[in-house]
Coordinates of C-alpha atoms in Angstrom, one line a residue:
X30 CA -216.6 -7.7 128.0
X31 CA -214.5 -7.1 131.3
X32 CA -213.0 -10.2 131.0
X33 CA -211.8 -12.7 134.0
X34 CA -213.1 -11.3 137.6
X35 CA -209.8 -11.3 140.2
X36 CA -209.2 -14.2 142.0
X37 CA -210.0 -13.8 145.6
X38 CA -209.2 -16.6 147.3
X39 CA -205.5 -16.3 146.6
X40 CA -205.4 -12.9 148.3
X41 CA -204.1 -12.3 151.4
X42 CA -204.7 -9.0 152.3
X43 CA -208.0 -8.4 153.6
X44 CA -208.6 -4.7 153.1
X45 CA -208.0 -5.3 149.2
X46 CA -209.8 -8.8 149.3
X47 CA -213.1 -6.6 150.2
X48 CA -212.8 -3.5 147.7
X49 CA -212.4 -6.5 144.8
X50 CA -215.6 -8.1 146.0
X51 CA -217.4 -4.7 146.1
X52 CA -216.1 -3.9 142.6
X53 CA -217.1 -7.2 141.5
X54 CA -220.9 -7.3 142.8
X55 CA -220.9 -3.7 141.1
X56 CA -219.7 -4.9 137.9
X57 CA -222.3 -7.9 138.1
X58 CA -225.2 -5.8 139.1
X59 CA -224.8 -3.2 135.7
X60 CA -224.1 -6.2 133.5
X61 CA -227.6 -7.3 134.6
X62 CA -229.4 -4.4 134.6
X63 CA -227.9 -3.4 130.9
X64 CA -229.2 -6.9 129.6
X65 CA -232.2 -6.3 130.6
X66 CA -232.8 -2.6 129.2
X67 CA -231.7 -4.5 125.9
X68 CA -234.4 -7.2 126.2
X69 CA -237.1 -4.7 126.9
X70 CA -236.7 -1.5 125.9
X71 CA -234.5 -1.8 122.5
X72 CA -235.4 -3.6 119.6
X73 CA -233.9 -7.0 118.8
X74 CA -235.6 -7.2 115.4
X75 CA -236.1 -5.1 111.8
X76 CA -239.3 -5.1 110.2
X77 CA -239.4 -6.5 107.3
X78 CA -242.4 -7.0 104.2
X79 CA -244.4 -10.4 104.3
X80 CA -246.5 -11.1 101.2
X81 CA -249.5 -13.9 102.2
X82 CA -250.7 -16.3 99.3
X83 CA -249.7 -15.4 96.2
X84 CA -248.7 -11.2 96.6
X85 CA -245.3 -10.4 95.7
X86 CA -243.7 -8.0 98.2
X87 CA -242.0 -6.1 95.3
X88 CA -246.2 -5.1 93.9
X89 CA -246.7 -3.0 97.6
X90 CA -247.0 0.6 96.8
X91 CA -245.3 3.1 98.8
X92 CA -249.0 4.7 99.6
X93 CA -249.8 1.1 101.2
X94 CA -246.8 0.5 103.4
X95 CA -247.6 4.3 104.6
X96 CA -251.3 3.9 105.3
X97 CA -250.2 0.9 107.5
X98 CA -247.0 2.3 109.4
X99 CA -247.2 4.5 112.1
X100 CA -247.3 8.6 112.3
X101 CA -244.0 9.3 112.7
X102 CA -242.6 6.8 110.3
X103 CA -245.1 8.1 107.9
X104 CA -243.7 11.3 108.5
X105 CA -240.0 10.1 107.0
X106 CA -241.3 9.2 103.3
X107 CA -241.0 12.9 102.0
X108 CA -240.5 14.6 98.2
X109 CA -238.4 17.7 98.0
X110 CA -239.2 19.2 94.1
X111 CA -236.3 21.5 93.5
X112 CA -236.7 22.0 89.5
X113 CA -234.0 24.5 88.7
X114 CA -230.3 23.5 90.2
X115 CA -230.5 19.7 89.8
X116 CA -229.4 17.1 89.0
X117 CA -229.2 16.6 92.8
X118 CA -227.2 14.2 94.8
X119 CA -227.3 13.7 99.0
X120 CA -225.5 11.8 101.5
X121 CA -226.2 11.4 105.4
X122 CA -223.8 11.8 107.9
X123 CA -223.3 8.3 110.1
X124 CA -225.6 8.7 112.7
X125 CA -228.5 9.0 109.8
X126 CA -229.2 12.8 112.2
X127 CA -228.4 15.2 108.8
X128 CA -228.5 14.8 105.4
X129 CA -226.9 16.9 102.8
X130 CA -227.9 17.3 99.4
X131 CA -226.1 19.2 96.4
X132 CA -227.3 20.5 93.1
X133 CA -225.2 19.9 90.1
X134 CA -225.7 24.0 89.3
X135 CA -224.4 24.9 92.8
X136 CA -227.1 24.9 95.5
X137 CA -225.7 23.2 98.6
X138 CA -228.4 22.2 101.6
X139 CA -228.1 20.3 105.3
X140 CA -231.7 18.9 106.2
X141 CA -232.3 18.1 110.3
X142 CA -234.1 15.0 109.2
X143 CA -235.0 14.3 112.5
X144 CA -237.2 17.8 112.9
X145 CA -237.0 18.1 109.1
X146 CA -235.6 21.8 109.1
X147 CA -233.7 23.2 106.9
X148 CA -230.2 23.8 109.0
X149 CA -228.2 26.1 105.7
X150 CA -229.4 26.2 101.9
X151 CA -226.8 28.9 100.1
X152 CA -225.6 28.8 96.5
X153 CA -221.7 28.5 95.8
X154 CA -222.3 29.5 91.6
X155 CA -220.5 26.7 90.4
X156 CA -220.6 22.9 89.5
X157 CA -220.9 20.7 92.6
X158 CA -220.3 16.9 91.4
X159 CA -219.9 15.4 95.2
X160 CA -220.1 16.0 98.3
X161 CA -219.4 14.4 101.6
X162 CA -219.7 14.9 105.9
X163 CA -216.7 15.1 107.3
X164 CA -215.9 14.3 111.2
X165 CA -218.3 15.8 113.1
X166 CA -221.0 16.5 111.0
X167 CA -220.9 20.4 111.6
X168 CA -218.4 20.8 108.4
X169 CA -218.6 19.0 104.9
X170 CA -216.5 19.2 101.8
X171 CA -217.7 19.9 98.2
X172 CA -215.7 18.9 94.8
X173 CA -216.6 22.0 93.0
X174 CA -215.3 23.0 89.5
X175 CA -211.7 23.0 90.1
X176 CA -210.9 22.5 93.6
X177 CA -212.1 21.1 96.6
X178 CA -213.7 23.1 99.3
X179 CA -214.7 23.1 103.0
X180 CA -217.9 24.8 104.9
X181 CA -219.7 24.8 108.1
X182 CA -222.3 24.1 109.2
X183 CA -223.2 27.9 108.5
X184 CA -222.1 27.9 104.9
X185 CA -218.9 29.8 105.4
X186 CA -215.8 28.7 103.4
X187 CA -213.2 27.5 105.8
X188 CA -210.5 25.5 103.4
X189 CA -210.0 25.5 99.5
X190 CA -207.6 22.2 98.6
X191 CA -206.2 23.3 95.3
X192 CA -204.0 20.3 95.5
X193 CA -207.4 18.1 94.4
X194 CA -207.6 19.5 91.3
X195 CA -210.6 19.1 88.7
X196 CA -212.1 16.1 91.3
X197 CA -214.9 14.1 90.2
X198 CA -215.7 11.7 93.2
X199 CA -214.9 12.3 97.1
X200 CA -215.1 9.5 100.2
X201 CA -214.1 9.9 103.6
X202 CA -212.3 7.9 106.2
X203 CA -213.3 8.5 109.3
X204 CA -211.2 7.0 111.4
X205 CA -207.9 8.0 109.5
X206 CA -209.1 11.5 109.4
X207 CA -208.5 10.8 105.6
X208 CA -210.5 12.8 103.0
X209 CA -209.6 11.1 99.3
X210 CA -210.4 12.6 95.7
X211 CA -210.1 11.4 92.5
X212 CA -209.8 13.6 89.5
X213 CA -210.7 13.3 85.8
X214 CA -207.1 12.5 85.1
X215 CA -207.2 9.6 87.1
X216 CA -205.0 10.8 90.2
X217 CA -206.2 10.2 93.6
X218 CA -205.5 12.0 96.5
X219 CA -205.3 11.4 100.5
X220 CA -205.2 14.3 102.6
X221 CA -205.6 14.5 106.5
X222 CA -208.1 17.3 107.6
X223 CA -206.8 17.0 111.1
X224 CA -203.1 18.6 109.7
X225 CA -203.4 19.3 106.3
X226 CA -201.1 17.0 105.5
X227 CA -201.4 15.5 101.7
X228 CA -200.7 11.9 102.7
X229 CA -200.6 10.6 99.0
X230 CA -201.0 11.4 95.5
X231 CA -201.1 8.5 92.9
X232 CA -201.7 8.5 89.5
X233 CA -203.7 5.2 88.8
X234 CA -203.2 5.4 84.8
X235 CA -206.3 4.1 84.2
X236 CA -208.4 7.1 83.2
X237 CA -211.0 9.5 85.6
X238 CA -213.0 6.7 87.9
X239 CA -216.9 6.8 87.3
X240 CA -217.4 5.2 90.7
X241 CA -215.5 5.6 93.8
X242 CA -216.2 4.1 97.3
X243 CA -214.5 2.9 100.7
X244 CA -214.9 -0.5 101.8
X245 CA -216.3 0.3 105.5
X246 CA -214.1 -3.0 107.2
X247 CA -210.8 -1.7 106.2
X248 CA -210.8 1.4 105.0
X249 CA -209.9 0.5 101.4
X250 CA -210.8 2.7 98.3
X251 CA -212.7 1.0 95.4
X252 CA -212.4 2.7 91.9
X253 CA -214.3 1.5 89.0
X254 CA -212.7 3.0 85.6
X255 CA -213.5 3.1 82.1
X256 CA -211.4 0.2 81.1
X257 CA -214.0 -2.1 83.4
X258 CA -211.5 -2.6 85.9
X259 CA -211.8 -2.4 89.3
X260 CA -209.3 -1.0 92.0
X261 CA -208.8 -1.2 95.6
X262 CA -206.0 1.3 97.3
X263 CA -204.8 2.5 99.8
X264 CA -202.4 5.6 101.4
X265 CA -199.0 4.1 101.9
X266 CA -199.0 1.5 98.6
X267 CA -198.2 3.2 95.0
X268 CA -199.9 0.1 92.9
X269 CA -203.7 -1.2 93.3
X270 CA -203.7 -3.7 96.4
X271 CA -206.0 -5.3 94.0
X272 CA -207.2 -4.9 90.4
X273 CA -210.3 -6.9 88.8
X274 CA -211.4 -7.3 85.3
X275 CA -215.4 -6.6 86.3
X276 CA -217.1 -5.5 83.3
X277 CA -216.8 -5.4 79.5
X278 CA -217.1 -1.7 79.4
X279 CA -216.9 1.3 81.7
X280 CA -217.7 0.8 85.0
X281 CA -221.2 2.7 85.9
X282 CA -221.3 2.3 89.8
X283 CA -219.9 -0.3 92.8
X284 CA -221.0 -0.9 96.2
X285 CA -219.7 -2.3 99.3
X286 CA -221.2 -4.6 101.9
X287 CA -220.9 -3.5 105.7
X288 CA -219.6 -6.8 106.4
X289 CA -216.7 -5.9 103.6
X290 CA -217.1 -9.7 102.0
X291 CA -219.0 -8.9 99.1
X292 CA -219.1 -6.3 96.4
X293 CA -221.7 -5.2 93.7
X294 CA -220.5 -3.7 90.5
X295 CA -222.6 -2.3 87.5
X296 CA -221.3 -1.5 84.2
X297 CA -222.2 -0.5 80.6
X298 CA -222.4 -4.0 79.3
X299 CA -226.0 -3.9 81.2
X300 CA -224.7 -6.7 84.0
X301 CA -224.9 -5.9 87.8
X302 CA -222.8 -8.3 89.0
X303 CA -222.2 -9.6 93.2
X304 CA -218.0 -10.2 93.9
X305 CA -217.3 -12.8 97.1
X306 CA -213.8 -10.3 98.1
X307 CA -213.0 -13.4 100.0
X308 CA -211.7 -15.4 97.2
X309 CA -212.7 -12.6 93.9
X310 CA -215.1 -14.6 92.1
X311 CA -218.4 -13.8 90.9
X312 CA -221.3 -15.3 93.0
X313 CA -224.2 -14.2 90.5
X314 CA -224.6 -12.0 87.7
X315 CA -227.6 -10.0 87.0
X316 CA -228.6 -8.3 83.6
X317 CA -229.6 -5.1 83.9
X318 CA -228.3 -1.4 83.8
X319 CA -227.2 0.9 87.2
X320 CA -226.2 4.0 87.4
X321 CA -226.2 4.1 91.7
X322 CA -225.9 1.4 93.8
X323 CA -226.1 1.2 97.7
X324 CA -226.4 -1.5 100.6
X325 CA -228.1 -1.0 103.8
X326 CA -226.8 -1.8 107.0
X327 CA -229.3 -4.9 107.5
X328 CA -228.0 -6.3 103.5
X329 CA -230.5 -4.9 101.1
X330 CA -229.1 -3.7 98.1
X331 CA -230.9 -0.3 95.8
X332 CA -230.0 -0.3 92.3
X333 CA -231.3 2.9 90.5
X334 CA -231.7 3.3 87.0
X335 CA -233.9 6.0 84.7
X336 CA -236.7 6.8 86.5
X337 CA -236.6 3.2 88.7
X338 CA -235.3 1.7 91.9
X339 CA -235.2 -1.7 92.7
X340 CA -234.3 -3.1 96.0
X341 CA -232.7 -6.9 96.4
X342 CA -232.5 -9.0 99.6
X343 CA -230.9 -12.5 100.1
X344 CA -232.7 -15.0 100.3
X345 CA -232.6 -17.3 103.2
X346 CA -229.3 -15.9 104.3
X347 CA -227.1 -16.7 101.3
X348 CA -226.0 -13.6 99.6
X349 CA -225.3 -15.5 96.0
X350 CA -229.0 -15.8 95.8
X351 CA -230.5 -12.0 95.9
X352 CA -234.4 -11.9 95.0
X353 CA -236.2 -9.3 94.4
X354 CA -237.8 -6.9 97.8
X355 CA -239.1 -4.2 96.7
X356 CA -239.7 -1.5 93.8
X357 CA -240.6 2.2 93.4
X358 CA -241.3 4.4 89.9
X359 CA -240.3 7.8 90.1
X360 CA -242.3 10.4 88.1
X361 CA -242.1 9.8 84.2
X362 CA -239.1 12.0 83.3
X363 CA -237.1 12.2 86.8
X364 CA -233.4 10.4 85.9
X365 CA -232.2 8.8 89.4
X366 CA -228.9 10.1 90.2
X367 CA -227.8 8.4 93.3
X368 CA -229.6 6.2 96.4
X369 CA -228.3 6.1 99.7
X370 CA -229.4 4.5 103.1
X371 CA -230.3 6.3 106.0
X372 CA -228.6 4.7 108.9
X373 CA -230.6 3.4 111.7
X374 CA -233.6 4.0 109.4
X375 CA -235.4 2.1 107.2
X376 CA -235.8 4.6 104.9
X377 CA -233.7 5.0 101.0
X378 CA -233.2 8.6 100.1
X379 CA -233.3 9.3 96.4
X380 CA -231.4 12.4 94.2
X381 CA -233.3 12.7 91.0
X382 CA -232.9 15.4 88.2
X383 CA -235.9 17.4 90.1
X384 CA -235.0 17.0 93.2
X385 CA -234.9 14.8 96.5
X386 CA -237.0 11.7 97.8
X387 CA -237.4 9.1 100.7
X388 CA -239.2 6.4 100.5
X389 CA -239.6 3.8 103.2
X390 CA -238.4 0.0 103.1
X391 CA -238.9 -1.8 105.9
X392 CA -236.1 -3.9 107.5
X393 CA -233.4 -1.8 105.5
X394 CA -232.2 0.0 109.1
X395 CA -230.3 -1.4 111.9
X396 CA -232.8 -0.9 115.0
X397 CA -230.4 -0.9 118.1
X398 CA -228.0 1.2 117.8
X399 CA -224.5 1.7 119.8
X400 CA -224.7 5.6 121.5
X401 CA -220.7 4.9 121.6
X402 CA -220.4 4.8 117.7
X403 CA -223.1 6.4 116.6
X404 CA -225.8 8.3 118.3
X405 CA -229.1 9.6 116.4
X406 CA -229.9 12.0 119.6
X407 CA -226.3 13.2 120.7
X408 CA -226.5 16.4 122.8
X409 CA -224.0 19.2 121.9
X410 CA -221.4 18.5 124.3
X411 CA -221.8 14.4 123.8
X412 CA -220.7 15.6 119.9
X413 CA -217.5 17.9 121.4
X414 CA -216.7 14.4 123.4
X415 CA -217.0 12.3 120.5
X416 CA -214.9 14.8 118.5
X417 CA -211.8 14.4 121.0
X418 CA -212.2 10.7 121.8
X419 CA -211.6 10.3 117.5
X420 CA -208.6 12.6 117.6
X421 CA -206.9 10.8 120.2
X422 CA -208.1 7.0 118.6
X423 CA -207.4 8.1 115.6
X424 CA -205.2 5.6 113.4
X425 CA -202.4 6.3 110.8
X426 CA -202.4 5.8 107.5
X427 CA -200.5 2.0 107.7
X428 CA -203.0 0.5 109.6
X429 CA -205.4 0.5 106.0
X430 CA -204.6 -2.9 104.5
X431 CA -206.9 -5.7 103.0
X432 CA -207.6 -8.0 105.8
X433 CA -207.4 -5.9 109.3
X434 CA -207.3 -8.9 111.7
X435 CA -203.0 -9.1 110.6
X436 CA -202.6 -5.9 112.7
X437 CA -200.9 -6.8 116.0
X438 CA -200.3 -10.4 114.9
X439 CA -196.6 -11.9 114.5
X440 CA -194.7 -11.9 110.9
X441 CA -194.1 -15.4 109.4
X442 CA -190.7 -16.2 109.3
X443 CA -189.6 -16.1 105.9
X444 CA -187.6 -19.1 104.6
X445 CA -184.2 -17.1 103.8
X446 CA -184.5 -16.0 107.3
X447 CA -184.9 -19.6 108.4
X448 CA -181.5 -20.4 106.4
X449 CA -179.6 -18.0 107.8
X450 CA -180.8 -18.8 111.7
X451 CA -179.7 -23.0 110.7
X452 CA -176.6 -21.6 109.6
X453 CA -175.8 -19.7 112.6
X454 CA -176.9 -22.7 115.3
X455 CA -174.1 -24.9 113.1
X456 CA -171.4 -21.9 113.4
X457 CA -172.6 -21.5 117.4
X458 CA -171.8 -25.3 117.4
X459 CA -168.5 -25.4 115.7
X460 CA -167.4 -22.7 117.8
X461 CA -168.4 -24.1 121.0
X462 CA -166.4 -27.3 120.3
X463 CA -163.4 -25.4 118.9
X464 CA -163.7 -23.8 122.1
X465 CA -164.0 -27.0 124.1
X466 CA -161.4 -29.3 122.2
X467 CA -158.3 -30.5 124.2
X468 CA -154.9 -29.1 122.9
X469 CA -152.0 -31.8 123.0
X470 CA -149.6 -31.9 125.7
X471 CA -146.1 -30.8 124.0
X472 CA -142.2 -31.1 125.2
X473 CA -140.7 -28.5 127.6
X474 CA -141.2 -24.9 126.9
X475 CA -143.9 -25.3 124.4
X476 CA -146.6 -26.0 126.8
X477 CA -147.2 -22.6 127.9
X478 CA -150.5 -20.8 128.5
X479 CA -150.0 -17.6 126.6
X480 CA -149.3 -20.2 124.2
X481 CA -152.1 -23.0 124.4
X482 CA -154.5 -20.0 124.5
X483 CA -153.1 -18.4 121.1
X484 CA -153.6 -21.6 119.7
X485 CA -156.8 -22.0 120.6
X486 CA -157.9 -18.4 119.1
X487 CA -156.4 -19.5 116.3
X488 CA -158.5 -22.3 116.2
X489 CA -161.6 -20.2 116.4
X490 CA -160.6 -17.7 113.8
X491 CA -160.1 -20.8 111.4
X492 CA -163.9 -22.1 112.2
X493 CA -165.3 -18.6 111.8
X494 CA -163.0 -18.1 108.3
X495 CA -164.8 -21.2 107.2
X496 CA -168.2 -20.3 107.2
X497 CA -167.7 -16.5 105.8
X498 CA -165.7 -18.0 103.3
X499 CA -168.9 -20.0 102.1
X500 CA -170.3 -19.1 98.7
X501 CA -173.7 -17.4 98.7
X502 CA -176.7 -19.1 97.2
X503 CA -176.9 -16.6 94.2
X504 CA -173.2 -17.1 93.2
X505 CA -173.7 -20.5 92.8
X506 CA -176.5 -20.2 90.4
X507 CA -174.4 -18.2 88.7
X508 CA -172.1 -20.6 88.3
X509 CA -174.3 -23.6 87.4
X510 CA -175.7 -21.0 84.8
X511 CA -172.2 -20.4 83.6
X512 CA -171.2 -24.1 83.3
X513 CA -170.6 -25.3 79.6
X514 CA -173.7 -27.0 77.6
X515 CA -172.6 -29.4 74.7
X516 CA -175.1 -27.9 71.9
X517 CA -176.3 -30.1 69.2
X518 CA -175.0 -29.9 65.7
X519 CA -177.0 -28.1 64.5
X520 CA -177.0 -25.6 67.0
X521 CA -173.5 -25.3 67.4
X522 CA -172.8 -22.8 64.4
X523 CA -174.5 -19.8 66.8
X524 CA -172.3 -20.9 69.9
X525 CA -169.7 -18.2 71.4
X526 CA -166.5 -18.6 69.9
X527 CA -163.6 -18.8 72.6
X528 CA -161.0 -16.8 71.9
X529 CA -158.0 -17.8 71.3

């Protein structure tokens, strides 16, 4: 990770010879001892459910898999009945430390799911359809009846963005400092929290988006719309960087992988289908209704439906061939509303019409995670760090594009450009021997310098005249286009007339 160590031997002063072998053994010695914290004291691998003989992973009851884990994962599978506000809907910040859920009648809670304590729980008295963290955790943003608002961590208003108007779905971009609404008019909206700044406002023209979320590897927005159409943008591009026919009816929900390859969509013609984004095909088409979908950090995918979740895992590694994992039956009469995966946590939180659930499912979690991206146990002041390190990383709004790895790399030359750099090497050329061509010796008096070096100038003006005076490629098109066509006889009856 610190790339090539200096070369030593080719130094020559000895003072700075020693400090570079010093920083070097130093450098060595911490490489060693972190690879060896990793191999002992973190994870390297998931759990995961093995069925022996003929059981069927997807028949293990969630009281089994408890009854087997230990005490504190026990402690995670949880049911929060809340019978009066819902339907409720939740999401978890990206550490997996907080979760906040929403009722659809106005209640607004942030859970310490680490402690499980109940950080806030106030009532705004109007409809909440989304919600989502922003930044640092501490503040979130609600799409409530009209507008869009901001709160703390404390429950106290801090913005109202009456430029998102009427929004349905909200996502977050992280690292662009981008928070993006769409409406049930069908316009979405980028604004930066960091200025206030409305970045962009389109109008997609394809109706108000049922499902709406952000491709994780490059920041780009997915909308799924009534029409069954599928649409990935982004800030600085007024048209859809790329728009799928997915479904033969409205589309219900959509999911992205962490890897940003592949793509789950649901729809009303009851098919829950897997996209390769590589090359926008379908790898495998499953029948069945969703209303939520949602893939975990290690793969898995939850499909919710009714009073049902199923969970899918590849099998043997390829992605086009998903089997079944796991399943779990809510309560006769509870509507699922929306999964989502806690990260770092093998646990899948459910927001059901009566409330709030987590079940557990075993190898869903990444186990080791990266305290520089995401840290579970972050102190207070680690958080204010974080906070400033992301303002001054943070990336604008062109960097969003479809494939990421282009940044920093060198544009193609485009053929026109390639025309006009052969044509200037020949006119470089011609000028150079213009420039180098003898004159001929002429009688007394007409062999002067001033002369002979008019001439020459002359010579170059002529070479330079004859190249500007080339016609462009358009013009003769035109002319081809232009040239006269003998018509057949039959034909010739609706030919132009020349005039006389």
């Amino acid at each position: 990770m610190r790339g090539y160590g200096a070369d030593l031997e080719s130094l020559k002063d000895k003072k700075l010879k020693g400090q570079l072998s010093v920083k070097e053994q130093l450098y060595g010695q911490s490489a060693k001892a972190a690879a060896k914290t990793e191999k002992w004291i973190m994870p390297t691998e998931g759990g995961s459910l093995v069925a022996e003989g003929l059981e069927k992973t997807w028949r293990m009851k969630q009281e089994d898999i408890i009854s087997e884990v230990d005490i504190l994962s026990s402690r995670k599978a949880c049911d929060i009945s809340l019978r009066v506000l819902g339907p409720y809907t939740l999401v978890y910040t990206l550490n997996g430390r907080n979760m906040l859920m929403a009722g659809r009648k106005g209640e607004l809670a942030t859970i310490d799911m680490l402690t499980m304590n109940l950080i806030k729980n106030f009532q705004v008295k109007e409809t909440v359809r989304d919600v989502v963290f922003l930044q640092d955790g501490q503040t979130f943003a609600a799409a409530q009846k009209k507008y869009v608002y901001i709160y703390n961590r404390d429950g106290t208003e801090i913005h109202c963005l009456k430029e998102h108007e009427a929004p349905q779905s909200l996502q977050y971009l992280e690292k662009h400092f981008l928070l993006s609404s769409i409406n049930k008019y069908g316009q979405l909206h980028y604004q930066d929290v960091s200025t206030g700044e409305m970045v962009a406002n389109y109008r997609t023209g394809l109706g108000g988006a049922r499902a709406m979320r952000t491709n994780t590897f490059n920041a780009v927005i997915g909308l799924g719309h009534p029409g069954g159409k599928v649409t990935m943008w982004k800030p600085t591009s007024v048209k859809p960087l790329v728009s799928m026919l997915c479904h033969h009816g409205p589309v219900t929900a959509m999911a992205f992988h962490t890897d940003g390859r592949l793509m789950a969509t649901a729809g009303m013609d009851r098919k829950i289908k897997l996209w390769d984004l590589r090359k926008y095909q379908v790898l495998r088409s499953f029948a069945g209704h969703a209303r939520t979908l949602d893939f975990s950090q290690r793969g898995l995918l939850a499909v919710g439906n009714g009073s049902f979740v199923d969970i899918w895992r590849d099998s043997g590694g390829d992605q086009s061939f998903m089997d079944r994992y796991m399943n779990h039956s809510m309560v006769k009469g509870y509507q699922v509303g929306r999964v989502r995966f806690r990260p770092y946590e093998d646990v899948l939180g459910i927001g059901h019409s009566n409330g709030i659930s987590s079940v557990l499912v075993p190898g869903s979690g990444e186990p080791n995670f990266d305290s520089w991206v995401a840290n579970p146990y972050e102190t207070r002041q680690q958080r204010r760090e974080k906070e400033v390190r992301a303002l001054l990383d943070k990336l604008q709004p062109e960097t969003i594009m479809l494939d990421p790895g282009r940044i920093g790399t060198v544009r193609p030359t485009r053929a026109t450009e390639a025309e006009e750099e052969d044509v200037a090497e020949v006119k470089e050329a011609a000028i150079a021997a213009a420039k180098a061509s003898a004159l001929k010796h002429k009688t007394k008096g007409r062999n002067k310098p001033s002369k002979m070096l008019k001439k020459k100038q002359e010579g170059i003006e002529r070479v330079k005249r004859s190249f500007m005076e080339l016609p462009p490629e358009r013009e003769s098109k035109k002319l081809k286009k232009t040239e006269e066509v003998e018509l057949p006889r039959s034909l010739q009856r609706f030919a132009k007339k020349k005039s006389s």
